[in-house]
Short mmCIF file of C-alpha atoms and ligand atoms in Angstrom, two decimals:
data_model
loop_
_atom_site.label_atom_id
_atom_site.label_comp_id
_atom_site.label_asym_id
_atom_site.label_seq_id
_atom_site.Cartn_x
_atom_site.Cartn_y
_atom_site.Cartn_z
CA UNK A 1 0.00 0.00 0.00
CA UNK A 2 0.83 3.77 -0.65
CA UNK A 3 0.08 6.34 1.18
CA UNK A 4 1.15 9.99 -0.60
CA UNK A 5 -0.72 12.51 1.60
CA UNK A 6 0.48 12.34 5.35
CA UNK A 7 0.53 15.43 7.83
CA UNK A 8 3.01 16.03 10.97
CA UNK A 9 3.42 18.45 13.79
CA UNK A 10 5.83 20.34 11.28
CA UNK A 11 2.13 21.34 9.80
CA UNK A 12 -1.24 20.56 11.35
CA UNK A 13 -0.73 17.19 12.31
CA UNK A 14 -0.98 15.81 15.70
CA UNK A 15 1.69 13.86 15.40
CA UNK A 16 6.20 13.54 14.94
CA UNK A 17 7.08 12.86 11.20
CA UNK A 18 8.45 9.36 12.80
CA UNK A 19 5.04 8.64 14.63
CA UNK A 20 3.10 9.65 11.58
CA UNK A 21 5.47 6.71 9.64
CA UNK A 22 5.23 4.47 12.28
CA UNK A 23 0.96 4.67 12.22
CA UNK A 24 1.37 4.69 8.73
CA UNK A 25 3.68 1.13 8.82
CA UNK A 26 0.99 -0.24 11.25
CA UNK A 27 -1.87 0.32 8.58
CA UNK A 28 -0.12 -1.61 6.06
CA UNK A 29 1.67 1.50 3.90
CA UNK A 30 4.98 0.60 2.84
CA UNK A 31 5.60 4.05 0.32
CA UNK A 32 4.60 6.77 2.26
CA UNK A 33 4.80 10.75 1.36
CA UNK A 34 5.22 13.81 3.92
CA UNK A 35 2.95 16.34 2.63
CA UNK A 36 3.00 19.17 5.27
CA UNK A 37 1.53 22.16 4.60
CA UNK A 38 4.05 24.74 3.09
CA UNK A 39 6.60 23.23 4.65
CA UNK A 40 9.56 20.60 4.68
CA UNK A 41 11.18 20.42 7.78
CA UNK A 42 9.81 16.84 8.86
CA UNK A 43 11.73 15.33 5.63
CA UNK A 44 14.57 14.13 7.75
CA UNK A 45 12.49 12.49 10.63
CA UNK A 46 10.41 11.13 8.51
CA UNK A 47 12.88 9.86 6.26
CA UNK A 48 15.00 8.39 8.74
CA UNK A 49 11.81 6.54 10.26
CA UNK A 50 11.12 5.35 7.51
CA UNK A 51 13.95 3.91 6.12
CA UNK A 52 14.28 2.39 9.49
CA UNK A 53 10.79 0.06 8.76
CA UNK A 54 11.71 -0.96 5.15
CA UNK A 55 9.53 1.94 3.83
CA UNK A 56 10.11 3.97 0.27
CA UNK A 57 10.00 7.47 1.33
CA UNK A 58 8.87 10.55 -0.99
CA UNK A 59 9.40 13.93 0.05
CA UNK A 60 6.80 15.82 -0.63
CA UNK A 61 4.50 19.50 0.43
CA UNK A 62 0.86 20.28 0.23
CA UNK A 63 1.79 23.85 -1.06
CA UNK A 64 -1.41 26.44 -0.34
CA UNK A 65 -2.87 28.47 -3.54
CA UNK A 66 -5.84 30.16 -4.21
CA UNK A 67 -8.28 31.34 -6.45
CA UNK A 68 -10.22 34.72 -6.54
CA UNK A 69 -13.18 32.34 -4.94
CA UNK A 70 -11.35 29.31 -2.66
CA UNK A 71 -8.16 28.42 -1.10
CA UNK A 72 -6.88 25.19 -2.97
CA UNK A 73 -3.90 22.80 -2.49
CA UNK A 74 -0.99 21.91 -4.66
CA UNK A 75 0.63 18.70 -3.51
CA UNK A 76 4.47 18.58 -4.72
CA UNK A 77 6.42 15.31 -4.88
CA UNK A 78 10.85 15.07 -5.06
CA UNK A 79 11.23 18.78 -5.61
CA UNK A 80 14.62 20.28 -5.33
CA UNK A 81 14.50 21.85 -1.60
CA UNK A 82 17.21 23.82 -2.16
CA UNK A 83 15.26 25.61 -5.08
CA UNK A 84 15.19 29.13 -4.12
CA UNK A 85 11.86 30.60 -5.67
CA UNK A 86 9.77 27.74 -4.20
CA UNK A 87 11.21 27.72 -0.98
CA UNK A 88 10.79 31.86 -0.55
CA UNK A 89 7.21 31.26 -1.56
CA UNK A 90 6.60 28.70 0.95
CA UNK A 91 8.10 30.68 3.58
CA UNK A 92 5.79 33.92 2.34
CA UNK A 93 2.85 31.66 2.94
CA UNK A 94 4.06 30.28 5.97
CA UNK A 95 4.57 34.17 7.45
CA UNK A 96 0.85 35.31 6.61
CA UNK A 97 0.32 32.23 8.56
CA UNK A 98 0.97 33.67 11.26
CA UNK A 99 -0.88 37.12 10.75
CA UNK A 100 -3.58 35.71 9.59
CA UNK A 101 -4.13 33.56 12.38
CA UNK A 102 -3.60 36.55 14.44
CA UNK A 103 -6.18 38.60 13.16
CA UNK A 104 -8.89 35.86 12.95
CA UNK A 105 -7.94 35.55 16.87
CA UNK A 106 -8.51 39.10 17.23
CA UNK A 107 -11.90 38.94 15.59
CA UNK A 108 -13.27 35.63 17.24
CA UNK A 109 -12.02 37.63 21.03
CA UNK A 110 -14.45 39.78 20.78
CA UNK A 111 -17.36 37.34 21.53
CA UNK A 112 -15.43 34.10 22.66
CA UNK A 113 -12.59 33.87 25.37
CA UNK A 114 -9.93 33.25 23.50
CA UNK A 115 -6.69 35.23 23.16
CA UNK A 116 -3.10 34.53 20.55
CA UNK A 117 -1.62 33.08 23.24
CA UNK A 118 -4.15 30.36 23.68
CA UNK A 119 -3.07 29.34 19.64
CA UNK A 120 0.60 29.23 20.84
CA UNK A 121 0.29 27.19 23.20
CA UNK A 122 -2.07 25.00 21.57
CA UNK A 123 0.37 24.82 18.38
CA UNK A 124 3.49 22.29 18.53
CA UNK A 125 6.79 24.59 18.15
CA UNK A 126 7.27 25.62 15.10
CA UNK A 127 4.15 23.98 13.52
CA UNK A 128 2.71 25.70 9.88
CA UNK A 129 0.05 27.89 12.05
CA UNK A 130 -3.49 27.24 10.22
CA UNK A 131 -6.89 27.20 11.58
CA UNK A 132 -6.69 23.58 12.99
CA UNK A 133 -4.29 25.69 15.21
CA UNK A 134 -6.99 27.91 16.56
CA UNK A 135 -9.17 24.90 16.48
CA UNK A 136 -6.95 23.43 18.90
CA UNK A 137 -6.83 26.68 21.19
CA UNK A 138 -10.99 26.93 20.64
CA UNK A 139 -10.92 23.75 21.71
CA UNK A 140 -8.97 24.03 24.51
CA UNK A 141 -11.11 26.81 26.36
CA UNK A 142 -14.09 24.40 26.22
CA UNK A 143 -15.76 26.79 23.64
CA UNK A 144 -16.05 23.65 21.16
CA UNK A 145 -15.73 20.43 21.80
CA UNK A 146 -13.33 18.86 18.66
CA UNK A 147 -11.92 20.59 15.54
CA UNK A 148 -14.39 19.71 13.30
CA UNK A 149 -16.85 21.77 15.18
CA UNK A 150 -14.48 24.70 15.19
CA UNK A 151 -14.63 24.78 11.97
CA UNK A 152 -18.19 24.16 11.01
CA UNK A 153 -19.38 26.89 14.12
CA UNK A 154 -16.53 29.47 14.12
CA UNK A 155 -13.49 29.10 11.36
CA UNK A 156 -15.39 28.09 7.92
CA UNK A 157 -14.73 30.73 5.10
CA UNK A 158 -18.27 31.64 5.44
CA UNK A 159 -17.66 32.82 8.91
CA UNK A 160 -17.78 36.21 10.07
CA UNK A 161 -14.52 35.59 12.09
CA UNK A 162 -12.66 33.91 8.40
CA UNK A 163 -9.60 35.62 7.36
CA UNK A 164 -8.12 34.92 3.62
CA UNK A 165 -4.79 33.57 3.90
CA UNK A 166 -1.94 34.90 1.27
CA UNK A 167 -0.79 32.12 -1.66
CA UNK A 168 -0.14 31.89 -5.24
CA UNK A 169 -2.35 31.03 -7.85
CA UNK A 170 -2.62 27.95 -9.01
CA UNK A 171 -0.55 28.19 -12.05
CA UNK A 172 2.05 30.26 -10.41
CA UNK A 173 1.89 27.08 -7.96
CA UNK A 174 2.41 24.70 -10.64
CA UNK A 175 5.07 26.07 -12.31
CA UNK A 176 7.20 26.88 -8.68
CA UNK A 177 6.41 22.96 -8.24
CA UNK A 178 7.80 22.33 -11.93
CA UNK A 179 10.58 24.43 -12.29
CA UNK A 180 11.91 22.65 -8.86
CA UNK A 181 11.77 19.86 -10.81
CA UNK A 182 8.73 18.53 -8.94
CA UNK A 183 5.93 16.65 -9.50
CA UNK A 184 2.76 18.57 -8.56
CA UNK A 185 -0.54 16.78 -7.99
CA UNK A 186 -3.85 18.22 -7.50
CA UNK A 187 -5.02 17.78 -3.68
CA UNK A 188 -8.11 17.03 -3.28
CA UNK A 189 -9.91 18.76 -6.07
CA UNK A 190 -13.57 17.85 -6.01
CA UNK A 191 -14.63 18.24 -2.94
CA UNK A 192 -18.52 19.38 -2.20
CA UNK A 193 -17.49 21.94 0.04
CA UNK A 194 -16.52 25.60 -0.33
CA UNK A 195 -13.03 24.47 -0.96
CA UNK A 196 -13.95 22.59 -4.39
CA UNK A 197 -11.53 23.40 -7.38
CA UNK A 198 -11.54 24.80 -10.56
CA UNK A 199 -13.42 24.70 -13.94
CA UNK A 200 -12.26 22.85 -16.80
CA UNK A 201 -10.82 25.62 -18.58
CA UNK A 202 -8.47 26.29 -16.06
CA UNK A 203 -7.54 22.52 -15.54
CA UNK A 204 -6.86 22.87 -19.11
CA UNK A 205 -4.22 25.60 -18.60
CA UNK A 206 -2.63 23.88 -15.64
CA UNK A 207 -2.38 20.72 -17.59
CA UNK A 208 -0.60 22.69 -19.99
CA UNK A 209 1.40 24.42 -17.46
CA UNK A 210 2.78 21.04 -16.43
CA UNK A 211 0.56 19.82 -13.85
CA UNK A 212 1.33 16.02 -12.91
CA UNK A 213 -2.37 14.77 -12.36
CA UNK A 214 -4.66 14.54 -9.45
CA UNK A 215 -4.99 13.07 -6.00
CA UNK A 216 -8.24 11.18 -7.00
CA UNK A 217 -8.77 8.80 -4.00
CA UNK A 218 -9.61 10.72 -1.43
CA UNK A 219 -12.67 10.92 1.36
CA UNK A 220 -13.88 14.42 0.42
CA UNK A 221 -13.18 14.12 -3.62
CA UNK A 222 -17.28 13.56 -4.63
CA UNK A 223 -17.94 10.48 -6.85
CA UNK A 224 -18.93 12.78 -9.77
CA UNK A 225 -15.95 14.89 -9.90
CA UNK A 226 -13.68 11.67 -9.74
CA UNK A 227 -15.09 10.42 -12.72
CA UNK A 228 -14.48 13.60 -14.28
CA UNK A 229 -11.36 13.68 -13.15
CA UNK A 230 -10.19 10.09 -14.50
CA UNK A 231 -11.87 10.62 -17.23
CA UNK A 232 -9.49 14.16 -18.15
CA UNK A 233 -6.80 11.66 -16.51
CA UNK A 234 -7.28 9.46 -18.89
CA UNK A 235 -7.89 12.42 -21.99
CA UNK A 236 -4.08 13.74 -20.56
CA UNK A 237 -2.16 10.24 -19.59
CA UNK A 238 -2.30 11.98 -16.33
CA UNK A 239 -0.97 10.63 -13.09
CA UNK A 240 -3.59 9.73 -10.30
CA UNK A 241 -3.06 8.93 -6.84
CA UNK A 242 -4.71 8.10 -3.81
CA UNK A 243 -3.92 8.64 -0.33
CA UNK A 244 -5.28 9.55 3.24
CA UNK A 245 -4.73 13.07 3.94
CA UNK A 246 -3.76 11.81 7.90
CA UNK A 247 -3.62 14.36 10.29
CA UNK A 248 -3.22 12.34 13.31
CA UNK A 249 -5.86 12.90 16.09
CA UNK A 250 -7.00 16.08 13.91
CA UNK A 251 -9.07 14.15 11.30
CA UNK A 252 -10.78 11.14 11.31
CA UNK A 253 -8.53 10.25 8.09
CA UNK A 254 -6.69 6.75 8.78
CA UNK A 255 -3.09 5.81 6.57
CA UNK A 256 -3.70 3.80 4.68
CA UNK A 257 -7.34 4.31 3.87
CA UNK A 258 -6.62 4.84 -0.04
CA UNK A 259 -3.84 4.05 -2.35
CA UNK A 260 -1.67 4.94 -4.69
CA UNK A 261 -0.73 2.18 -7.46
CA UNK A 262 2.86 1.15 -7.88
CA UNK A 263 2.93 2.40 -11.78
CA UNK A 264 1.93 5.80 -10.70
CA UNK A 265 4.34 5.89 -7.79
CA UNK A 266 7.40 5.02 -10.46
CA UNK A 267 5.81 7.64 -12.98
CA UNK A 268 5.99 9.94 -10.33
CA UNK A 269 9.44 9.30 -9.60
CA UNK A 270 10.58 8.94 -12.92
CA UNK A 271 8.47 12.17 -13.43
CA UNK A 272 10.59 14.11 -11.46
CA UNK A 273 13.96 15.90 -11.44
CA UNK A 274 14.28 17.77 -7.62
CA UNK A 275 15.20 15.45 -5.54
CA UNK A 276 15.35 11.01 -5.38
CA UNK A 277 13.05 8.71 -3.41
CA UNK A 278 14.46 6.92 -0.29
CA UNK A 279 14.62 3.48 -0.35
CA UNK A 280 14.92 1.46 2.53
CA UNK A 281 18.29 -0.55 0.67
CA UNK A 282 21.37 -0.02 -1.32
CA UNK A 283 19.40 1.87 -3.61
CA UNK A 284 19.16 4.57 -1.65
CA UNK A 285 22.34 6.31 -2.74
CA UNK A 286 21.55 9.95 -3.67
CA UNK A 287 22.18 12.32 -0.82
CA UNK A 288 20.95 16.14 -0.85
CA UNK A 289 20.84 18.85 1.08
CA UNK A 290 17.38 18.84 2.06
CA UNK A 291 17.96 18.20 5.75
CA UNK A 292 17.28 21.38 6.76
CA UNK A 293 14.19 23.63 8.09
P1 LIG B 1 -5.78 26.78 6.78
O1 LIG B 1 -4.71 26.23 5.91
O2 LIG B 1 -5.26 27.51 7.96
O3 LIG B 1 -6.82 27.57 6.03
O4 LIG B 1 -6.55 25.52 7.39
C1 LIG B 1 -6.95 24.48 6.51
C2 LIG B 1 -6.68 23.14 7.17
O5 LIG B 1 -7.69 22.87 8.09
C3 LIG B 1 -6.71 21.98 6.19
O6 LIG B 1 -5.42 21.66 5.79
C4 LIG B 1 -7.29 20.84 6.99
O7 LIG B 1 -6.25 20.02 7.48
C5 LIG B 1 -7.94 21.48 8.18
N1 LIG B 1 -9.39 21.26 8.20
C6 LIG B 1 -10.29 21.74 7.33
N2 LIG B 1 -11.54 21.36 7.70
C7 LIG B 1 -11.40 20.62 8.83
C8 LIG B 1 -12.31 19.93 9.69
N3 LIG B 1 -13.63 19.95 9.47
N4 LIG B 1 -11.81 19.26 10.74
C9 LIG B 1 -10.48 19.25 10.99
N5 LIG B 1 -9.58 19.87 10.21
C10 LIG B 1 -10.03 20.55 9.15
FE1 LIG B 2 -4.25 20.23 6.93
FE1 LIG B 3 -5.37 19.78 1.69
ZN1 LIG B 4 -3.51 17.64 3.39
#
């Protein structure tokens, strides 16, 4: 089994890079991905852990974009880390974070209890701040009882307390992705909520941009828009994956749950020009840089 779309503390996980490999192990994955959010200082951990089970490891990122309408995700896969303009975007997002987070704090103190402070020390050190964050801190204070609720009573986009949060577009997203020589994959794109994707026409002009494919298999994709999907897949000779989207104790989402097949996973890594896959033998021979925060 492969799992391609795992979260850590080093985002909005609940969990160590080497826990989240060590849950994933337990469900059966044996190629797992670390796709924080905007962010790829769990690589190592991760890496290490799972190299240490007999697991093939792919570095990866769930890099944020948006639309005029909807924030949207960008998953990457063996991108250079050293590449400069993807790296200065992700830490750009990863800054309006922060002041995002801090004025949606702001707003939702003025009728609930619930001050920055609470977020920091509901956040692991140096986690990607996002609103599972002030989920946590909501939480916390007893104003809501689990992070789903926060979301659904106080931190939806439709809220009055919702904040947009800085990104690229989604082709400027796909081409930072590219020219790192990444793979980029569509997260989640058809979801029912108010975080669906994009039209057709501008699939079209990400395809051409160099988009990989799309993360088909997942729990909120909606069964219409994954037969559209495989069927543009199919149009493109796109790549389509599946995977969890784990976040630990912060989703219901269990490793494991869908897959990625092995002929995608070696298109994706023969796709791809950034950075190699670990694997847990001799084979694992190409050392980078990409150890750092
Ligand atoms: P942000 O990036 O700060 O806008 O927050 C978005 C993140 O919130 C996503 O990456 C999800 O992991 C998380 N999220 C969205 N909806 C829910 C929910 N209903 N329950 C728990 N986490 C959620
Ligand atoms: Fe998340
Ligand atoms: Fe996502
Ligand atoms: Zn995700």
């Amino acid at each position: 089994m492969a799992d391609l779309h795992l979260h850590s503390v080093h985002s909005d996980g609940t969990e160590s890079p080497a826990e989240v490999m060590r849950c994933a192990f337990a469900h059966g994955v044996r190629t797992a991905a670390l796709t924080d959010h905007d962010r790829i200082s769990g690589w190592s951990e991760a890496a290490g852990a799972a190299l240490g089970l007999g697991m093939t490891f792919l570095p990866g990122m769930e890099l944020s974009m948006k639309t005029e309408l909807r924030t949207l995700h960008m998953l990457a896969y063996l991108f250079d880390p050293d590449n400069a303009p993807l790296r200065a975007e992700a830490d750009r997002i990863r800054r309006d974070r922060v002041e995002r987070a801090q004025r949606m704090v702001r707003r939702i103190g003025k009728d609930h209890h619930i001050r920055w402070d609470d977020v920091i020390s509901a956040a692991p050190e140096g986690a990607t701040i996002g609103r599972p964050h002030i989920a946590d801190a909501l939480v916390a204070r007893g104003i809501v009882s689990t992070r789903g609720e926060a979301f659904t009573e106080i931190l939806d986009p439709g809220s009055r307390y919702y904040e947009p949060l800085y990104a690229p577009d989604p082709l400027t997203a796909v081409r930072l992705i590219t020219n790192a020589g990444g793979v980029a994959i569509a997260a989640h794109p058809v979801t029912s909520g108010p975080e669906s994707f994009l039209s057709r026409k501008e699939i079209d002009e990400l395809i051409e941009a160099g988009l990989g494919g799309f993360e088909i298999d997942h729990r909120d994709n909606t069964p219409d828009g994954k037969a559209m999907l495989q069927a543009i897949a199919d149009e493109h000779d796109l790549i389509v994956t599946g995977a969890s989207d784990y976040h630990g104790d912060g989703k219901p989402n269990v490793p494991g749950e869908n897959s990625t097949t092995q002929e995608m996973i070696a298109r994706i890594i023969e796709r791809a020009t950034g950075t190699a896959p670990r694997f847990p033998d001799a084979r694992n021979i190409v050392q980078r840089s990409d150890d750092r925060a």
